[in-house]
PDB file of C-alpha atoms in Angstrom:
ATOM      1  CA  GLU S   1     160.310 -65.362 149.937  1.00 34.00           C
ATOM      2  CA  PHE S   2     159.365 -68.537 151.796  1.00 34.00           C
ATOM      3  CA  PRO S   3     155.743 -69.258 152.840  1.00 35.00           C
ATOM      4  CA  PRO S   4     154.627 -68.623 156.470  1.00 35.00           C
ATOM      5  CA  PRO S   5     155.428 -72.112 157.885  1.00 35.00           C
ATOM      6  CA  ILE S   6     159.178 -71.413 157.610  1.00 36.00           C
ATOM      7  CA  PRO S   7     160.464 -70.276 161.040  1.00 35.00           C
ATOM      8  CA  THR S   8     161.326 -66.628 161.578  1.00 31.00           C
ATOM      9  CA  PRO S   9     164.950 -65.623 160.942  1.00 33.00           C
ATOM     10  CA  SER S  10     167.426 -66.005 163.756  1.00 33.00           C
ATOM     11  CA  SER S  11     168.907 -62.689 164.885  1.00 32.00           C
ATOM     12  CA  ALA S  12     172.126 -64.558 165.678  1.00 32.00           C
ATOM     13  CA  TYR S  13     172.699 -65.590 162.063  1.00 29.00           C
ATOM     14  CA  PRO S  14     175.764 -63.590 161.051  1.00 34.00           C
ATOM     15  CA  THR S  15     175.619 -63.177 157.283  1.00 35.00           C
ATOM     16  CA  SER S  16     172.185 -62.525 155.783  1.00 38.00           C
ATOM     17  CA  THR S  17     168.936 -60.954 156.914  1.00 37.00           C
ATOM     18  CA  ARG S  18     167.143 -63.222 154.440  1.00 54.00           C
ATOM     19  CA  SER S  19     168.431 -66.446 155.973  1.00 66.00           C
ATOM     20  CA  VAL S  20     166.264 -68.678 158.093  1.00 70.00           C
ATOM     21  CA  ALA S  21     167.821 -70.964 160.701  1.00 77.00           C
ATOM     22  CA  LEU S  22     166.078 -74.327 160.608  1.00 81.00           C
ATOM     23  CA  PRO S  23     165.822 -76.296 163.864  1.00 82.00           C
ATOM     24  CA  PRO S  24     166.964 -79.955 163.747  1.00 86.00           C
ATOM     25  CA  SER S  25     164.113 -81.773 162.055  1.00 91.00           C
ATOM     26  CA  PHE S  26     163.201 -84.255 159.343  1.00 95.00           C
ATOM     27  CA  LEU S  27     164.202 -83.460 155.758  1.00 96.00           C
ATOM     28  CA  ALA S  28     162.352 -85.344 153.024  1.00 96.00           C
ATOM     29  CA  VAL S  29     164.517 -84.845 149.944  1.00 96.00           C
ATOM     30  CA  ASP S  30     163.772 -85.327 146.263  1.00 95.00           C
ATOM     31  CA  GLY S  31     166.590 -87.797 145.622  1.00 96.00           C
ATOM     32  CA  THR S  32     166.632 -87.431 141.849  1.00 94.00           C
ATOM     33  CA  GLY S  33     166.815 -83.648 142.120  1.00 94.00           C
ATOM     34  CA  LEU S  34     169.515 -83.978 144.773  1.00 97.00           C
ATOM     35  CA  ALA S  35     171.616 -86.201 142.504  1.00 97.00           C
ATOM     36  CA  PHE S  36     171.534 -83.593 139.719  1.00 96.00           C
ATOM     37  CA  HIS S  37     172.258 -80.845 142.275  1.00 96.00           C
ATOM     38  CA  LEU S  38     175.309 -82.670 143.637  1.00 97.00           C
ATOM     39  CA  LEU S  39     176.613 -83.554 140.178  1.00 97.00           C
ATOM     40  CA  ARG S  40     176.418 -79.877 139.241  1.00 96.00           C
ATOM     41  CA  ARG S  41     178.218 -78.850 142.427  1.00 95.00           C
ATOM     42  CA  ALA S  42     180.946 -81.439 141.874  1.00 96.00           C
ATOM     43  CA  TYR S  43     181.493 -80.318 138.281  1.00 95.00           C
ATOM     44  CA  LEU S  44     181.589 -76.632 139.221  1.00 94.00           C
ATOM     45  CA  ARG S  45     184.061 -77.441 141.995  1.00 93.00           C
ATOM     46  CA  ARG S  46     186.319 -79.157 139.440  1.00 92.00           C
ATOM     47  CA  ALA S  47     186.005 -76.191 137.056  1.00 90.00           C
ATOM     48  CA  ARG S  48     187.088 -73.765 139.796  1.00 89.00           C
ATOM     49  CA  ALA S  49     189.917 -75.921 141.145  1.00 89.00           C
ATOM     50  CA  PRO S  50     193.421 -74.421 141.091  1.00 87.00           C
ATOM     51  CA  GLY S  51     195.443 -75.571 138.115  1.00 85.00           C
ATOM     52  CA  VAL S  52     192.458 -76.666 136.020  1.00 84.00           C
ATOM     53  CA  ARG S  53     192.569 -74.970 132.641  1.00 78.00           C
ATOM     54  CA  ARG S  54     189.337 -73.421 131.522  1.00 73.00           C
ATOM     55  CA  ARG S  55     188.744 -75.678 128.560  1.00 80.00           C
ATOM     56  CA  ILE S  56     187.437 -79.162 127.915  1.00 86.00           C
ATOM     57  CA  GLY S  57     190.101 -81.678 127.003  1.00 81.00           C
ATOM     58  CA  ALA S  58     191.791 -84.965 127.839  1.00 80.00           C
ATOM     59  CA  SER S  59     194.739 -83.581 129.799  1.00 83.00           C
ATOM     60  CA  PRO S  60     194.702 -83.985 133.599  1.00 79.00           C
ATOM     61  CA  THR S  61     194.748 -80.181 133.815  1.00 83.00           C
ATOM     62  CA  ASP S  62     191.742 -79.811 131.487  1.00 86.00           C
ATOM     63  CA  LEU S  63     188.088 -79.840 132.491  1.00 89.00           C
ATOM     64  CA  PRO S  64     186.618 -83.248 131.567  1.00 92.00           C
ATOM     65  CA  VAL S  65     183.403 -83.691 129.643  1.00 93.00           C
ATOM     66  CA  PRO S  66     180.664 -83.996 132.312  1.00 95.00           C
ATOM     67  CA  THR S  67     179.948 -87.550 131.137  1.00 96.00           C
ATOM     68  CA  PHE S  68     183.433 -88.579 132.254  1.00 95.00           C
ATOM     69  CA  LEU S  69     183.546 -86.804 135.610  1.00 95.00           C
ATOM     70  CA  PRO S  70     184.890 -89.398 138.087  1.00 95.00           C
ATOM     71  CA  LEU S  71     182.105 -90.657 140.317  1.00 96.00           C
ATOM     72  CA  ARG S  72     184.379 -90.334 143.341  1.00 96.00           C
ATOM     73  CA  GLU S  73     184.016 -86.559 142.984  1.00 96.00           C
ATOM     74  CA  VAL S  74     180.221 -86.929 143.085  1.00 97.00           C
ATOM     75  CA  ALA S  75     180.610 -89.148 146.155  1.00 97.00           C
ATOM     76  CA  GLU S  76     182.807 -86.559 147.869  1.00 96.00           C
ATOM     77  CA  GLU S  77     180.247 -83.829 147.113  1.00 96.00           C
ATOM     78  CA  THR S  78     177.512 -86.015 148.575  1.00 97.00           C
ATOM     79  CA  GLY S  79     179.469 -86.270 151.812  1.00 96.00           C
ATOM     80  CA  ARG S  80     180.046 -82.517 151.921  1.00 95.00           C
ATOM     81  CA  TRP S  81     176.301 -81.974 151.632  1.00 95.00           C
ATOM     82  CA  LEU S  82     175.060 -84.668 154.020  1.00 95.00           C
ATOM     83  CA  ARG S  83     177.537 -84.834 156.893  1.00 94.00           C
ATOM     84  CA  PRO S  84     176.909 -81.300 158.260  1.00 93.00           C
ATOM     85  CA  LEU S  85     173.173 -81.998 158.326  1.00 93.00           C
ATOM     86  CA  LEU S  86     173.552 -85.263 160.219  1.00 94.00           C
ATOM     87  CA  ASP S  87     176.113 -83.703 162.581  1.00 92.00           C
ATOM     88  CA  ARG S  88     173.564 -81.051 163.525  1.00 90.00           C
ATOM     89  CA  GLY S  89     170.837 -83.543 164.367  1.00 92.00           C
ATOM     90  CA  PHE S  90     168.832 -83.592 161.147  1.00 94.00           C
ATOM     91  CA  SER S  91     167.198 -86.764 159.898  1.00 96.00           C
ATOM     92  CA  VAL S  92     167.451 -87.091 156.111  1.00 97.00           C
ATOM     93  CA  ALA S  93     165.457 -89.347 153.807  1.00 97.00           C
ATOM     94  CA  ALA S  94     165.937 -89.243 150.027  1.00 97.00           C
ATOM     95  CA  TYR S  95     163.124 -90.388 147.730  1.00 96.00           C
ATOM     96  CA  PHE S  96     164.166 -91.408 144.224  1.00 96.00           C
ATOM     97  CA  ASP S  97     161.860 -91.588 141.204  1.00 92.00           C
ATOM     98  CA  GLY S  98     160.997 -95.100 140.065  1.00 88.00           C
ATOM     99  CA  PRO S  99     160.366 -96.680 136.657  1.00 84.00           C
ATOM    100  CA  GLY S 100     156.638 -95.919 136.872  1.00 70.00           C
ATOM    101  CA  LYS S 101     157.138 -92.152 136.667  1.00 67.00           C
ATOM    102  CA  ARG S 102     154.865 -90.607 134.054  1.00 66.00           C
ATOM    103  CA  MET S 103     155.441 -87.425 132.079  1.00 58.00           C
ATOM    104  CA  ARG S 104     153.309 -85.423 129.680  1.00 56.00           C
ATOM    105  CA  ALA S 105     153.916 -86.364 126.052  1.00 60.00           C
ATOM    106  CA  SER S 106     155.273 -82.890 125.274  1.00 64.00           C
ATOM    107  CA  VAL S 107     157.741 -83.057 128.175  1.00 68.00           C
ATOM    108  CA  ASP S 108     158.814 -86.571 127.235  1.00 74.00           C
ATOM    109  CA  GLU S 109     159.421 -85.521 123.621  1.00 83.00           C
ATOM    110  CA  LYS S 110     161.429 -82.474 124.700  1.00 85.00           C
ATOM    111  CA  ARG S 111     163.642 -84.609 126.936  1.00 83.00           C
ATOM    112  CA  ARG S 112     164.093 -87.208 124.204  1.00 88.00           C
ATOM    113  CA  LYS S 113     165.313 -84.560 121.760  1.00 92.00           C
ATOM    114  CA  ARG S 114     167.659 -83.147 124.352  1.00 91.00           C
ATOM    115  CA  ARG S 115     169.149 -86.582 125.077  1.00 93.00           C
ATOM    116  CA  GLU S 116     169.695 -87.132 121.363  1.00 95.00           C
ATOM    117  CA  GLU S 117     171.499 -83.808 121.074  1.00 95.00           C
ATOM    118  CA  GLU S 118     173.662 -84.575 124.109  1.00 95.00           C
ATOM    119  CA  ARG S 119     174.612 -87.988 122.708  1.00 96.00           C
ATOM    120  CA  SER S 120     175.411 -86.411 119.349  1.00 96.00           C
ATOM    121  CA  ASN S 121     177.663 -83.853 121.050  1.00 94.00           C
ATOM    122  CA  LEU S 122     179.460 -86.633 122.943  1.00 95.00           C
ATOM    123  CA  GLU S 123     179.967 -88.692 119.783  1.00 96.00           C
ATOM    124  CA  ALA S 124     181.357 -85.668 117.924  1.00 95.00           C
ATOM    125  CA  TYR S 125     183.758 -84.935 120.764  1.00 93.00           C
ATOM    126  CA  CYS S 126     184.955 -88.540 121.157  1.00 93.00           C
ATOM    127  CA  CYS S 127     185.342 -89.191 117.417  1.00 94.00           C
ATOM    128  CA  ARG S 128     186.583 -85.823 116.128  1.00 92.00           C
ATOM    129  CA  GLY S 129     187.413 -83.727 119.176  1.00 90.00           C
ATOM    130  CA  ALA S 130     184.625 -81.345 118.146  1.00 91.00           C
ATOM    131  CA  LEU S 131     182.885 -79.218 120.775  1.00 90.00           C
ATOM    132  CA  PRO S 132     179.414 -77.648 120.645  1.00 90.00           C
ATOM    133  CA  ALA S 133     179.399 -74.027 119.496  1.00 84.00           C
ATOM    134  CA  GLY S 134     178.838 -72.712 123.013  1.00 79.00           C
ATOM    135  CA  LEU S 135     182.051 -74.324 124.235  1.00 84.00           C
ATOM    136  CA  LYS S 136     184.434 -73.382 121.437  1.00 72.00           C
ATOM    137  CA  ALA S 137     187.229 -70.869 121.949  1.00 60.00           C
ATOM    138  CA  GLY S 138     186.286 -67.396 120.865  1.00 47.00           C
ATOM    139  CA  ASN S 139     182.674 -67.551 122.037  1.00 48.00           C
ATOM    140  CA  ARG S 140     181.234 -65.685 124.997  1.00 43.00           C
ATOM    141  CA  PHE S 141     182.637 -68.287 127.428  1.00 44.00           C
ATOM    142  CA  ARG S 142     186.142 -67.981 125.925  1.00 46.00           C
ATOM    143  CA  PHE S 143     188.766 -69.569 128.169  1.00 44.00           C
ATOM    144  CA  GLY S 144     191.983 -68.625 126.517  1.00 44.00           C
ATOM    145  CA  GLY S 145     195.033 -70.894 126.426  1.00 42.00           C
ATOM    146  CA  GLY S 146     196.508 -72.146 129.658  1.00 40.00           C
ATOM    147  CA  GLY S 147     193.657 -70.953 131.829  1.00 42.00           C
ATOM    148  CA  GLY S 148     193.283 -67.443 130.415  1.00 40.00           C
ATOM    149  CA  GLY S 149     190.176 -65.239 130.495  1.00 40.00           C
ATOM    150  CA  GLY S 150     186.617 -66.379 130.683  1.00 51.00           C
ATOM    151  CA  ASP S 151     184.239 -67.517 133.367  1.00 76.00           C
ATOM    152  CA  ALA S 152     184.908 -71.068 134.577  1.00 80.00           C
ATOM    153  CA  ALA S 153     181.484 -71.435 136.193  1.00 84.00           C
ATOM    154  CA  ALA S 154     179.626 -70.234 133.095  1.00 86.00           C
ATOM    155  CA  TYR S 155     181.642 -72.590 130.909  1.00 86.00           C
ATOM    156  CA  ALA S 156     180.955 -75.499 133.250  1.00 90.00           C
ATOM    157  CA  GLU S 157     177.209 -74.759 133.228  1.00 91.00           C
ATOM    158  CA  GLU S 158     177.264 -74.724 129.413  1.00 91.00           C
ATOM    159  CA  ALA S 159     179.082 -78.076 129.396  1.00 93.00           C
ATOM    160  CA  LEU S 160     176.527 -79.612 131.759  1.00 94.00           C
ATOM    161  CA  GLU S 161     173.766 -78.557 129.360  1.00 93.00           C
ATOM    162  CA  SER S 162     175.610 -79.932 126.324  1.00 94.00           C
ATOM    163  CA  PHE S 163     176.635 -83.492 127.274  1.00 96.00           C
ATOM    164  CA  PRO S 164     175.021 -86.542 128.895  1.00 96.00           C
ATOM    165  CA  ARG S 165     175.413 -87.025 132.636  1.00 95.00           C
ATOM    166  CA  PRO S 166     177.541 -89.926 133.931  1.00 95.00           C
ATOM    167  CA  ARG S 167     175.511 -93.109 133.584  1.00 92.00           C
ATOM    168  CA  LEU S 168     175.628 -94.167 137.236  1.00 95.00           C
ATOM    169  CA  PHE S 169     175.684 -90.825 139.044  1.00 96.00           C
ATOM    170  CA  GLN S 170     172.233 -91.242 140.603  1.00 96.00           C
ATOM    171  CA  GLU S 171     173.111 -94.715 141.852  1.00 97.00           C
ATOM    172  CA  GLU S 172     176.378 -93.343 143.258  1.00 97.00           C
ATOM    173  CA  VAL S 173     174.564 -90.594 145.166  1.00 98.00           C
ATOM    174  CA  ALA S 174     171.976 -93.051 146.534  1.00 97.00           C
ATOM    175  CA  ALA S 175     174.677 -95.490 147.675  1.00 97.00           C
ATOM    176  CA  CYS S 176     176.680 -92.712 149.356  1.00 97.00           C
ATOM    177  CA  LEU S 177     173.623 -91.302 151.128  1.00 98.00           C
ATOM    178  CA  GLU S 178     172.745 -94.738 152.468  1.00 97.00           C
ATOM    179  CA  GLY S 179     176.329 -95.487 153.462  1.00 97.00           C
ATOM    180  CA  LEU S 180     176.623 -92.222 155.386  1.00 96.00           C
ATOM    181  CA  GLY S 181     173.446 -92.755 157.400  1.00 96.00           C
ATOM    182  CA  ALA S 182     170.576 -91.256 155.410  1.00 97.00           C
ATOM    183  CA  THR S 183     167.463 -93.232 154.527  1.00 97.00           C
ATOM    184  CA  VAL S 184     167.004 -93.977 150.827  1.00 97.00           C
ATOM    185  CA  ILE S 185     163.561 -94.810 149.418  1.00 96.00           C
ATOM    186  CA  ARG S 186     163.138 -95.966 145.829  1.00 95.00           C
ATOM    187  CA  CYS S 187     159.610 -95.108 144.793  1.00 93.00           C
ATOM    188  CA  ALA S 188     157.474 -97.041 142.335  1.00 91.00           C
ATOM    189  CA  GLY S 189     156.766 -93.870 140.348  1.00 88.00           C
ATOM    190  CA  GLU S 190     157.355 -90.140 140.753  1.00 88.00           C
ATOM    191  CA  ALA S 191     158.714 -89.267 144.194  1.00 90.00           C
ATOM    192  CA  ASP S 192     157.169 -85.802 144.640  1.00 89.00           C
ATOM    193  CA  GLY S 193     153.982 -87.004 146.307  1.00 89.00           C
ATOM    194  CA  GLU S 194     155.831 -89.227 148.753  1.00 92.00           C
ATOM    195  CA  VAL S 195     158.289 -86.440 149.590  1.00 93.00           C
ATOM    196  CA  ALA S 196     155.443 -84.030 150.336  1.00 91.00           C
ATOM    197  CA  ALA S 197     153.495 -86.569 152.389  1.00 91.00           C
ATOM    198  CA  ALA S 198     156.532 -87.614 154.432  1.00 93.00           C
ATOM    199  CA  ALA S 199     157.480 -83.992 155.172  1.00 92.00           C
ATOM    200  CA  ALA S 200     153.930 -83.123 156.262  1.00 90.00           C
ATOM    201  CA  ASP S 201     153.486 -86.261 158.389  1.00 92.00           C
ATOM    202  CA  ALA S 202     156.759 -85.670 160.245  1.00 93.00           C
ATOM    203  CA  ASP S 203     156.299 -81.881 160.547  1.00 92.00           C
ATOM    204  CA  GLY S 204     159.512 -81.558 158.577  1.00 93.00           C
ATOM    205  CA  TYR S 205     160.593 -79.975 155.314  1.00 93.00           C
ATOM    206  CA  ALA S 206     160.323 -81.014 151.673  1.00 93.00           C
ATOM    207  CA  VAL S 207     163.673 -80.316 150.012  1.00 94.00           C
ATOM    208  CA  GLY S 208     164.016 -80.274 146.255  1.00 92.00           C
ATOM    209  CA  SER S 209     164.428 -78.272 143.082  1.00 87.00           C
ATOM    210  CA  ASP S 210     160.759 -77.976 142.187  1.00 78.00           C
ATOM    211  CA  SER S 211     158.408 -75.504 143.871  1.00 69.00           C
ATOM    212  CA  ASP S 212     155.466 -77.750 142.907  1.00 72.00           C
ATOM    213  CA  PHE S 213     155.868 -79.194 146.412  1.00 67.00           C
ATOM    214  CA  CYS S 214     154.033 -76.100 147.643  1.00 66.00           C
ATOM    215  CA  LEU S 215     150.941 -77.249 145.733  1.00 70.00           C
ATOM    216  CA  TYR S 216     150.529 -80.379 147.846  1.00 69.00           C
ATOM    217  CA  GLY S 217     148.857 -78.436 150.659  1.00 68.00           C
ATOM    218  CA  PRO S 218     149.485 -75.894 153.416  1.00 70.00           C
ATOM    219  CA  GLY S 219     151.119 -78.533 155.621  1.00 75.00           C
ATOM    220  CA  VAL S 220     154.105 -78.872 153.269  1.00 83.00           C
ATOM    221  CA  ARG S 221     157.066 -76.623 154.042  1.00 88.00           C
ATOM    222  CA  TYR S 222     159.394 -76.377 151.081  1.00 88.00           C
ATOM    223  CA  VAL S 223     163.111 -75.523 151.021  1.00 90.00           C
ATOM    224  CA  PRO S 224     164.934 -75.258 147.642  1.00 91.00           C
ATOM    225  CA  LEU S 225     168.101 -77.352 147.403  1.00 91.00           C
ATOM    226  CA  ASP S 226     170.058 -74.372 146.107  1.00 88.00           C
ATOM    227  CA  HIS S 227     169.240 -72.421 149.288  1.00 87.00           C
ATOM    228  CA  LEU S 228     169.975 -75.081 151.909  1.00 86.00           C
ATOM    229  CA  GLU S 229     173.476 -74.563 153.269  1.00 79.00           C
ATOM    230  CA  VAL S 230     175.445 -74.972 156.497  1.00 71.00           C
ATOM    231  CA  PRO S 231     177.643 -71.856 156.585  1.00 63.00           C
ATOM    232  CA  ALA S 232     181.245 -72.293 157.704  1.00 58.00           C
ATOM    233  CA  GLY S 233     181.633 -71.585 161.417  1.00 55.00           C
ATOM    234  CA  TRP S 234     177.880 -71.557 162.041  1.00 51.00           C
ATOM    235  CA  ASP S 235     176.897 -73.535 165.154  1.00 54.00           C
ATOM    236  CA  GLY S 236     173.129 -73.368 164.694  1.00 52.00           C
ATOM    237  CA  GLY S 237     170.965 -75.217 162.221  1.00 56.00           C
ATOM    238  CA  PRO S 238     171.356 -75.010 158.455  1.00 63.00           C
ATOM    239  CA  ALA S 239     170.142 -71.842 156.811  1.00 58.00           C
ATOM    240  CA  ALA S 240     167.424 -71.712 154.195  1.00 60.00           C
ATOM    241  CA  GLU S 241     168.118 -68.525 152.305  1.00 55.00           C
ATOM    242  CA  GLY S 242     165.429 -66.717 150.359  1.00 48.00           C
ATOM    243  CA  PRO S 243     165.908 -65.453 146.827  1.00 41.00           C
TER     244      PRO S 243
END
């Protein structure tokens, strides 16, 4: 559940007793986390699209490797996320991590190994058409020929964990946010502190994918990206839905 600063639920909200209607306010968003969130949404949307076969391949009806997802689809997903917020009177600022971001040595080593594995998977696919074990036919995410059985979303999630992201997807999201009317701030180092401070100073909300924002003090109200939605047909503010 959300901490006390989140407003009480609106009795008019039609779909969930756990949803909280947020009044128009300032949203300080972790831009790097948002970029990954929107890339995931765009890829899952492609995986669920009518006519897309549940397998990775080079055909227009196949699901592409995440690395090769067209950036226009990420741009379209950015618009779907941002426009309803701006239309309802929210002010949105996205803070992106800068080159001075520091990580613990153990975390840095773990990410380095993961990047190496992702690059190796991409090389094997491009050179030999080989897929990682979790994406091969016959495994627990089995598609079946021509769009047969299997779970498209689960397969897409496995693909996102197996291959590198598109090289410029964060830049694409930042450019789209700025072009659509959001404020984009490129931080010198890690953005978390600036997100928390901006949200507290403006009596707004810190929006991201990391609950560490709650550790910055009682004045920081945190909303997870996965739970911030504008339901179809809803005329109030966006809903922050609890787990």
